Short mmCIF file of C-alpha atoms in Angstrom, two decimals:
data_model
loop_
_atom_site.label_atom_id
_atom_site.label_comp_id
_atom_site.label_asym_id
_atom_site.label_seq_id
_atom_site.Cartn_x
_atom_site.Cartn_y
_atom_site.Cartn_z
CA MET A 16 0.04 -2.26 8.84
CA ALA A 17 2.01 -2.98 5.57
CA SER A 18 0.69 -4.77 2.50
CA PRO A 19 -0.39 -8.40 2.61
CA GLU A 20 2.50 -9.13 0.38
CA ILE A 21 5.04 -7.52 2.74
CA GLU A 22 3.38 -9.28 5.62
CA ALA A 23 3.61 -12.61 4.05
CA LEU A 24 7.34 -12.01 3.34
CA THR A 25 8.01 -11.17 6.86
CA SER A 26 6.35 -14.16 8.24
CA ALA A 27 8.02 -16.66 5.76
CA LEU A 28 11.37 -15.02 7.02
CA ALA A 29 10.45 -15.15 10.58
CA ARG A 30 10.14 -19.08 10.36
CA LEU A 31 13.83 -19.33 9.61
CA PRO A 32 16.09 -20.47 12.48
CA GLY A 33 17.64 -17.42 14.06
CA PHE A 34 14.91 -15.15 13.04
CA GLY A 35 12.02 -13.65 15.18
CA PRO A 36 9.25 -11.38 14.42
CA ARG A 37 11.38 -8.19 15.11
CA SER A 38 14.70 -9.38 13.14
CA ALA A 39 12.47 -10.73 10.15
CA ARG A 40 10.85 -7.22 10.06
CA ARG A 41 14.26 -5.47 9.77
CA ALA A 42 15.47 -7.81 7.25
CA VAL A 43 12.49 -7.15 5.25
CA LEU A 44 12.99 -3.52 5.41
CA HIS A 45 16.71 -4.13 4.36
CA LEU A 46 15.33 -5.99 1.35
CA LEU A 47 12.61 -3.34 0.33
CA LYS A 48 15.28 -0.66 0.46
CA ARG A 49 17.68 -2.64 -1.79
CA ARG A 50 15.40 -4.12 -4.36
CA GLU A 51 18.24 -4.31 -6.93
CA SER A 52 21.34 -5.40 -4.62
CA SER A 53 19.57 -7.62 -2.23
CA LEU A 54 15.85 -8.50 -2.86
CA GLY A 55 16.42 -9.53 -6.46
CA PRO A 56 19.40 -11.63 -5.83
CA LEU A 57 17.88 -13.52 -2.91
CA ARG A 58 14.58 -14.14 -4.86
CA ALA A 59 16.81 -15.46 -7.92
CA ALA A 60 19.00 -17.69 -5.57
CA LEU A 61 15.82 -19.23 -4.04
CA THR A 62 14.20 -19.68 -7.34
CA ALA A 63 17.45 -21.50 -8.82
CA VAL A 64 17.62 -23.88 -5.62
CA GLU A 65 14.19 -24.76 -5.58
CA GLU A 66 13.86 -25.59 -9.12
CA ARG A 67 17.24 -27.76 -9.06
CA LEU A 68 16.91 -29.08 -5.37
CA ALA A 69 17.57 -32.74 -5.14
CA THR A 70 18.46 -35.32 -2.27
CA CYS A 71 21.27 -37.75 -3.47
CA GLY A 72 19.94 -41.28 -3.74
CA THR A 73 23.05 -42.55 -2.70
CA CYS A 74 24.14 -40.64 0.37
CA GLY A 75 21.23 -38.49 1.45
CA ASN A 76 23.25 -35.18 0.84
CA VAL A 77 21.11 -32.39 -0.54
CA ASP A 78 22.57 -30.87 -3.79
CA THR A 79 21.21 -29.70 -7.07
CA THR A 80 22.08 -32.83 -8.73
CA ASP A 81 21.32 -36.64 -7.89
CA PRO A 82 23.85 -38.07 -7.43
CA CYS A 83 25.35 -35.24 -5.61
CA ALA A 84 28.79 -33.51 -6.46
CA ILE A 85 30.38 -35.63 -3.95
CA CYS A 86 29.13 -39.10 -4.73
CA SER A 87 30.03 -38.38 -8.59
CA ASP A 88 33.59 -36.99 -7.98
CA PRO A 89 35.93 -39.86 -9.26
CA ARG A 90 38.65 -38.17 -7.21
CA ARG A 91 36.88 -39.14 -3.94
CA ASP A 92 37.73 -42.61 -2.62
CA PRO A 93 34.54 -45.00 -2.59
CA ARG A 94 36.14 -47.37 -0.31
CA SER A 95 36.08 -44.82 2.51
CA LEU A 96 32.65 -43.83 3.85
CA CYS A 97 31.90 -41.31 6.62
CA VAL A 98 28.67 -41.74 8.25
CA VAL A 99 27.15 -38.48 9.83
CA GLU A 100 23.85 -37.76 11.44
CA ASP A 101 22.77 -34.59 9.31
CA VAL A 102 23.62 -32.90 6.30
CA SER A 103 24.77 -29.97 8.28
CA ASP A 104 27.40 -32.31 9.75
CA LEU A 105 28.40 -33.23 6.34
CA TRP A 106 28.89 -29.61 5.45
CA ALA A 107 30.98 -28.93 8.57
CA LEU A 108 33.45 -31.72 7.47
CA GLU A 109 33.38 -30.67 3.87
CA ARG A 110 34.12 -26.98 4.76
CA GLY A 111 37.55 -27.86 5.67
CA ARG A 112 37.79 -30.59 3.02
CA LEU A 113 38.59 -32.80 5.74
CA PHE A 114 37.66 -36.27 4.44
CA PRO A 115 38.84 -37.57 1.16
CA GLY A 116 36.16 -40.36 0.73
CA ARG A 117 32.54 -40.33 0.63
CA PHE A 118 29.51 -39.78 2.99
CA HIS A 119 26.39 -41.33 4.32
CA VAL A 120 23.72 -39.12 5.78
CA LEU A 121 21.60 -40.86 8.44
CA GLY A 122 18.89 -38.22 8.45
CA GLY A 123 18.92 -38.01 12.49
CA ARG A 124 20.00 -40.07 15.50
CA LEU A 125 18.38 -42.72 17.52
CA SER A 126 16.30 -41.08 20.29
CA ALA A 127 14.07 -42.78 22.72
CA LEU A 128 12.65 -39.62 24.01
CA GLU A 129 11.82 -38.29 20.45
CA GLY A 130 10.89 -41.74 19.16
CA VAL A 131 13.43 -41.98 16.45
CA ARG A 132 13.88 -45.78 15.70
CA PRO A 133 16.44 -47.43 13.43
CA GLU A 134 13.85 -47.65 10.65
CA ASP A 135 13.41 -43.94 10.80
CA LEU A 136 17.08 -43.43 9.67
CA ALA A 137 18.95 -44.23 6.56
CA ILE A 138 20.62 -47.31 8.11
CA ASN A 139 19.32 -50.03 5.75
CA SER A 140 20.70 -48.30 2.67
CA LEU A 141 24.03 -47.75 4.58
CA ILE A 142 24.19 -51.57 5.29
CA ALA A 143 23.47 -52.01 1.68
CA ARG A 144 26.34 -49.84 0.55
CA VAL A 145 28.73 -51.75 2.94
CA ALA A 146 27.34 -55.08 2.01
CA GLY A 147 27.98 -54.18 -1.61
CA GLY A 148 31.68 -55.00 -0.90
CA GLN A 149 33.23 -51.70 -2.21
CA VAL A 150 33.77 -50.21 1.19
CA ASP A 151 37.08 -50.75 3.33
CA GLU A 152 36.42 -48.33 6.11
CA VAL A 153 33.35 -46.86 7.72
CA VAL A 154 33.94 -43.76 9.98
CA LEU A 155 31.14 -43.36 12.39
CA ALA A 156 31.23 -39.59 12.60
CA MET A 157 28.19 -39.05 15.02
CA ASN A 158 28.08 -36.02 17.54
CA ALA A 159 29.61 -36.50 20.91
CA THR A 160 26.18 -36.50 22.53
CA LEU A 161 24.47 -39.30 24.32
CA GLU A 162 22.21 -39.82 21.45
CA GLY A 163 24.85 -39.51 18.80
CA GLN A 164 27.27 -42.11 20.86
CA THR A 165 24.05 -44.61 21.12
CA THR A 166 23.56 -44.50 17.41
CA ALA A 167 27.23 -45.10 16.74
CA HIS A 168 26.95 -48.16 18.86
CA TYR A 169 24.12 -49.39 17.32
CA LEU A 170 25.53 -48.83 13.76
CA ALA A 171 28.84 -50.56 15.04
CA GLU A 172 26.67 -53.57 15.95
CA ARG A 173 24.88 -53.73 12.69
CA LEU A 174 28.23 -53.43 10.71
CA GLU A 175 30.32 -56.05 12.90
CA LYS A 176 29.58 -58.94 10.54
CA HIS A 177 30.64 -57.04 7.36
CA ARG A 178 34.26 -56.95 6.74
CA VAL A 179 34.74 -53.30 7.24
CA ARG A 180 37.28 -51.23 9.52
CA LEU A 181 35.02 -49.48 11.80
CA THR A 182 36.66 -46.07 13.22
CA GLN A 183 35.23 -43.04 15.21
CA LEU A 184 36.15 -39.55 15.65
CA ALA A 185 38.92 -39.16 18.32
CA HIS A 186 37.61 -37.51 21.39
CA GLY A 187 39.89 -35.11 23.55
CA LEU A 188 40.78 -31.49 23.89
CA PRO A 189 39.55 -29.08 21.23
CA VAL A 190 42.23 -26.92 19.49
CA GLY A 191 42.67 -23.83 21.71
CA GLY A 192 40.97 -25.68 24.70
CA GLU A 193 42.07 -24.65 28.05
CA LEU A 194 42.05 -27.41 30.77
CA ASP A 195 40.37 -25.09 33.19
CA TYR A 196 37.53 -24.49 31.14
CA LEU A 197 36.82 -28.01 29.79
CA ASP A 198 34.08 -30.36 31.35
CA GLU A 199 35.15 -33.55 33.22
CA GLY A 200 33.87 -35.77 30.48
CA THR A 201 36.23 -34.29 27.88
CA LEU A 202 39.19 -34.36 30.27
CA ALA A 203 38.57 -37.87 31.19
CA GLN A 204 38.26 -38.91 27.35
CA ALA A 205 41.52 -37.04 26.58
CA LEU A 206 43.43 -38.74 29.43
CA ARG A 207 42.08 -42.11 28.49
CA ALA A 208 43.29 -41.66 24.99
CA ARG A 209 46.57 -40.12 26.04
CA ARG A 210 49.39 -40.95 23.47
CA PRO A 211 53.22 -41.18 23.57
CA VAL A 212 54.89 -37.98 22.88
CA ALA A 213 56.44 -38.22 19.44
CA MET B 9 31.28 -27.76 -0.79
CA ALA B 10 27.76 -27.35 -1.96
CA SER B 11 26.53 -26.69 -5.46
CA PRO B 12 27.08 -23.12 -6.92
CA GLU B 13 23.13 -22.41 -6.50
CA ILE B 14 23.25 -23.28 -2.87
CA GLU B 15 26.33 -21.15 -2.13
CA ALA B 16 24.54 -18.23 -4.00
CA LEU B 17 21.56 -18.58 -1.56
CA THR B 18 23.66 -18.83 1.46
CA SER B 19 25.71 -15.60 0.57
CA ALA B 20 22.52 -13.84 -0.49
CA LEU B 21 20.96 -14.76 3.01
CA ALA B 22 24.14 -13.94 4.86
CA ARG B 23 23.91 -10.27 3.63
CA LEU B 24 20.63 -9.78 5.46
CA PRO B 25 20.96 -7.90 8.74
CA GLY B 26 21.08 -10.51 11.61
CA PHE B 27 22.57 -12.99 9.58
CA GLY B 28 26.14 -14.10 9.32
CA PRO B 29 27.73 -16.93 7.45
CA ARG B 30 27.03 -19.76 9.94
CA SER B 31 23.42 -18.60 10.51
CA ALA B 32 22.73 -18.41 6.89
CA ARG B 33 24.10 -21.91 6.56
CA ARG B 34 21.69 -23.06 9.18
CA ALA B 35 18.89 -21.24 7.35
CA VAL B 36 19.52 -22.53 4.11
CA LEU B 37 19.72 -26.27 5.36
CA HIS B 38 16.46 -25.60 7.10
CA LEU B 39 14.92 -24.33 3.75
CA LEU B 40 16.44 -27.24 1.76
CA LYS B 41 14.92 -29.60 4.10
CA ARG B 42 11.42 -28.16 4.05
CA ARG B 43 11.11 -27.32 0.34
CA GLU B 44 7.08 -27.23 0.36
CA SER B 45 6.64 -25.63 3.79
CA SER B 46 9.32 -22.94 3.75
CA LEU B 47 11.45 -22.79 0.64
CA GLY B 48 8.40 -22.55 -1.55
CA PRO B 49 6.68 -19.72 0.42
CA LEU B 50 9.66 -17.68 1.02
CA ARG B 51 10.42 -17.72 -2.73
CA ALA B 52 6.67 -16.75 -3.52
CA ALA B 53 6.52 -14.00 -0.96
CA LEU B 54 9.92 -12.37 -2.26
CA THR B 55 8.75 -12.63 -5.96
CA ALA B 56 5.11 -11.03 -4.96
CA VAL B 57 7.00 -8.42 -3.08
CA GLU B 58 9.50 -7.61 -5.74
CA GLU B 59 6.85 -7.41 -8.63
CA ARG B 60 4.73 -5.06 -6.66
CA LEU B 61 7.18 -3.04 -4.54
CA ALA B 62 6.74 0.71 -4.75
CA THR B 63 7.69 3.73 -2.74
CA CYS B 64 4.88 6.27 -2.01
CA GLY B 65 5.27 9.24 -3.95
CA THR B 66 3.38 11.33 -1.16
CA CYS B 67 4.97 10.18 2.10
CA GLY B 68 7.86 7.84 1.22
CA ASN B 69 6.65 4.68 2.78
CA VAL B 70 7.36 1.54 1.16
CA ASP B 71 4.27 -0.55 -0.06
CA THR B 72 2.98 -2.44 -2.92
CA THR B 73 0.96 0.53 -3.91
CA ASP B 74 1.49 4.08 -4.80
CA PRO B 75 0.04 6.13 -2.98
CA CYS B 76 0.46 3.76 -0.04
CA ALA B 77 -2.29 2.21 1.87
CA ILE B 78 -2.03 4.80 4.52
CA CYS B 79 -2.15 7.77 2.27
CA SER B 80 -5.04 6.49 0.19
CA ASP B 81 -6.93 5.44 3.39
CA PRO B 82 -9.85 8.02 3.74
CA ARG B 83 -10.31 7.42 7.31
CA ARG B 84 -7.06 8.78 8.14
CA ASP B 85 -6.83 12.47 9.19
CA PRO B 86 -4.88 14.34 6.58
CA ARG B 87 -4.54 17.48 8.71
CA SER B 88 -2.31 15.62 10.83
CA LEU B 89 1.18 14.65 9.75
CA CYS B 90 3.84 12.62 11.60
CA VAL B 91 7.30 13.10 10.48
CA VAL B 92 9.74 10.06 10.82
CA GLU B 93 13.10 9.47 10.08
CA ASP B 94 12.81 6.02 8.59
CA VAL B 95 10.19 3.59 7.25
CA SER B 96 11.01 1.37 10.33
CA ASP B 97 9.87 4.18 12.49
CA LEU B 98 6.72 4.45 10.54
CA TRP B 99 6.15 0.62 10.92
CA ALA B 100 6.97 0.76 14.76
CA LEU B 101 4.20 3.49 15.22
CA GLU B 102 1.59 1.62 12.93
CA ARG B 103 2.23 -1.54 14.88
CA GLY B 104 0.09 -0.39 17.62
CA ARG B 105 -2.03 1.91 15.32
CA LEU B 106 -1.09 4.87 17.44
CA PHE B 107 -1.40 7.50 15.08
CA PRO B 108 -4.54 8.46 13.34
CA GLY B 109 -3.09 11.02 10.76
CA ARG B 110 -0.68 10.43 8.00
CA PHE B 111 3.07 10.02 7.75
CA HIS B 112 6.08 11.86 6.05
CA VAL B 113 9.23 9.46 5.98
CA LEU B 114 12.41 11.80 5.86
CA GLY B 115 14.74 8.75 4.62
CA GLY B 116 17.37 9.35 7.40
CA ARG B 117 18.60 11.87 9.75
CA LEU B 118 21.04 15.05 9.34
CA SER B 119 24.41 13.92 10.39
CA ALA B 120 27.67 16.03 9.88
CA LEU B 121 29.55 12.67 10.53
CA GLU B 122 28.06 10.84 8.00
CA GLY B 123 27.71 13.74 5.63
CA VAL B 124 23.82 13.74 5.39
CA ARG B 125 22.69 17.22 4.34
CA PRO B 126 19.17 18.57 4.45
CA GLU B 127 18.82 18.12 0.64
CA ASP B 128 19.59 14.42 1.08
CA LEU B 129 16.40 13.99 3.04
CA ALA B 130 12.55 14.47 1.90
CA ILE B 131 12.48 17.85 3.49
CA ASN B 132 11.55 19.94 0.53
CA SER B 133 8.62 17.56 -0.18
CA LEU B 134 7.59 17.89 3.62
CA ILE B 135 7.52 21.88 3.15
CA ALA B 136 5.56 21.51 0.19
CA ARG B 137 2.81 19.12 1.85
CA VAL B 138 2.60 21.62 4.64
CA ALA B 139 2.72 24.77 2.38
CA GLY B 140 -0.23 23.05 0.58
CA GLY B 141 -2.31 24.21 3.46
CA GLN B 142 -4.14 20.87 4.33
CA VAL B 143 -2.12 20.37 7.32
CA ASP B 144 -2.90 21.51 10.96
CA GLU B 145 -0.32 19.68 13.15
CA VAL B 146 3.24 18.37 12.45
CA VAL B 147 4.30 15.81 14.88
CA LEU B 148 8.26 15.47 14.71
CA ALA B 149 8.85 11.96 15.78
CA MET B 150 12.28 11.83 15.45
CA ASN B 151 14.49 9.40 17.56
CA ALA B 152 15.64 10.56 21.16
CA THR B 153 19.23 10.71 19.64
CA LEU B 154 21.61 13.64 19.31
CA GLU B 155 21.05 13.41 15.36
CA GLY B 156 17.33 12.78 15.56
CA GLN B 157 16.96 15.91 17.76
CA THR B 158 19.23 18.02 15.48
CA THR B 159 16.90 17.07 12.69
CA ALA B 160 13.82 17.91 14.63
CA HIS B 161 15.35 21.35 15.49
CA TYR B 162 16.13 21.91 11.91
CA LEU B 163 12.85 20.87 10.80
CA ALA B 164 11.16 23.03 13.47
CA GLU B 165 13.07 26.19 12.09
CA ARG B 166 11.98 25.50 8.40
CA LEU B 167 8.34 25.01 9.26
CA GLU B 168 8.25 28.01 11.74
CA LYS B 169 6.70 30.39 9.01
CA HIS B 170 4.09 28.00 8.05
CA ARG B 171 0.92 28.25 10.28
CA VAL B 172 0.93 24.55 11.90
CA ARG B 173 1.25 23.22 15.38
CA LEU B 174 4.50 21.75 15.93
CA THR B 175 4.73 18.92 18.50
CA GLN B 176 7.29 16.46 19.33
CA LEU B 177 7.10 12.89 21.13
CA ALA B 178 7.28 13.23 25.01
CA HIS B 179 10.47 12.14 26.65
CA GLY B 180 10.36 10.36 29.95
CA LEU B 181 10.30 6.97 31.86
CA PRO B 182 9.52 4.25 29.46
CA VAL B 183 6.47 1.95 30.51
CA GLY B 184 7.99 -0.60 33.06
CA GLY B 185 11.11 1.54 33.50
CA GLU B 186 12.83 1.47 36.90
CA LEU B 187 14.47 4.56 38.10
CA ASP B 188 17.57 2.71 39.13
CA TYR B 189 18.15 1.58 35.84
CA LEU B 190 17.43 4.67 33.84
CA ASP B 191 20.20 7.04 32.46
CA GLU B 192 20.50 10.35 33.90
CA GLY B 193 19.48 12.04 30.59
CA THR B 194 15.86 10.17 30.73
CA LEU B 195 15.65 11.03 34.49
CA ALA B 196 16.28 14.78 33.76
CA GLN B 197 13.80 14.90 30.84
CA ALA B 198 11.21 13.02 33.07
CA LEU B 199 11.57 15.41 35.99
CA ARG B 200 11.69 18.56 33.88
CA ALA B 201 8.40 17.43 32.11
CA ARG B 202 6.75 16.43 35.56
CA ARG B 203 2.92 16.95 35.53
CA PRO B 204 0.52 17.56 38.34
CA VAL B 205 -1.09 14.40 39.67
CA ALA B 206 -4.59 14.05 38.15
#
């Protein structure tokens, strides 16, 4: 059909999450018709990222510097450490600038099913950071899934003997959540963690 | 949040059809984690296409050569010309290698609403190709929309005085179509164009 170059671009795009062969073709056509405004900028952005891409040796964030912008920001409290499963979780928290401390990215979650063991995650480096003595509080910000919570429990055990305050994200009603539409697990958590009206 | 380079890549991806800010972020994370297998190939594919991208001066197809692979293929019948609205329509027909002749891409459809006039489309170059005398049949393969059919009518009028056979795509039941689920317009067309059972 199209030239090998165009075919190669289509299949490279089709491998992105959220894209299939059909939507990749639509995107390629969009790019081909907008060489200056779309194709060029995307190519330049990819090239720039590829050239400068780095994984932060301290926290595991992906950035274009090592240490990353968060780890090297003096305004961020090094005594407060938020542990997340994945870079996407770090980004989600950073989007709202919700956490004033620093991060630690595990690179996944413990999973018997998928064969992910503690040594597959950045747990030893977390212990080392905490053992360094600079950290006062560790927030275990795992996902509210079975595997996320298993990971949090495992980390809590490993960190017990270090003198840090261990906390985890609150569970309860999401903002805008209607009781009628929420699952029993969420309702049970919200009820169990009920607070006095201020 | 992320570095300016990563932000630039996210917003370049978010402008593609089918992508929004959230899915673009997911795609960027996918790329960042797969530098060798995903980011590199995509960047290389974009660079190759950008360097060699060309619009065929004969038919209006986008390809990496001018004339395009179809126009320069001696096995394709130059006497048969299929007129389509857009490059995406040409690709749709080529995907099934359905048409053995050559193409002509109008670059859109007549639309009073969007202010698209005949001089905005590649109609004069179509007339010139037909007037050249090499063409026996022109297939008007417009979309089965109001604007597509208006365009087809307009082209039919303009081509009337040239000695070519004018045809258009058949309308009727799509393969796998169930009567109960089809609109009245399609059913009316299918009934009007009914054929004797062979």
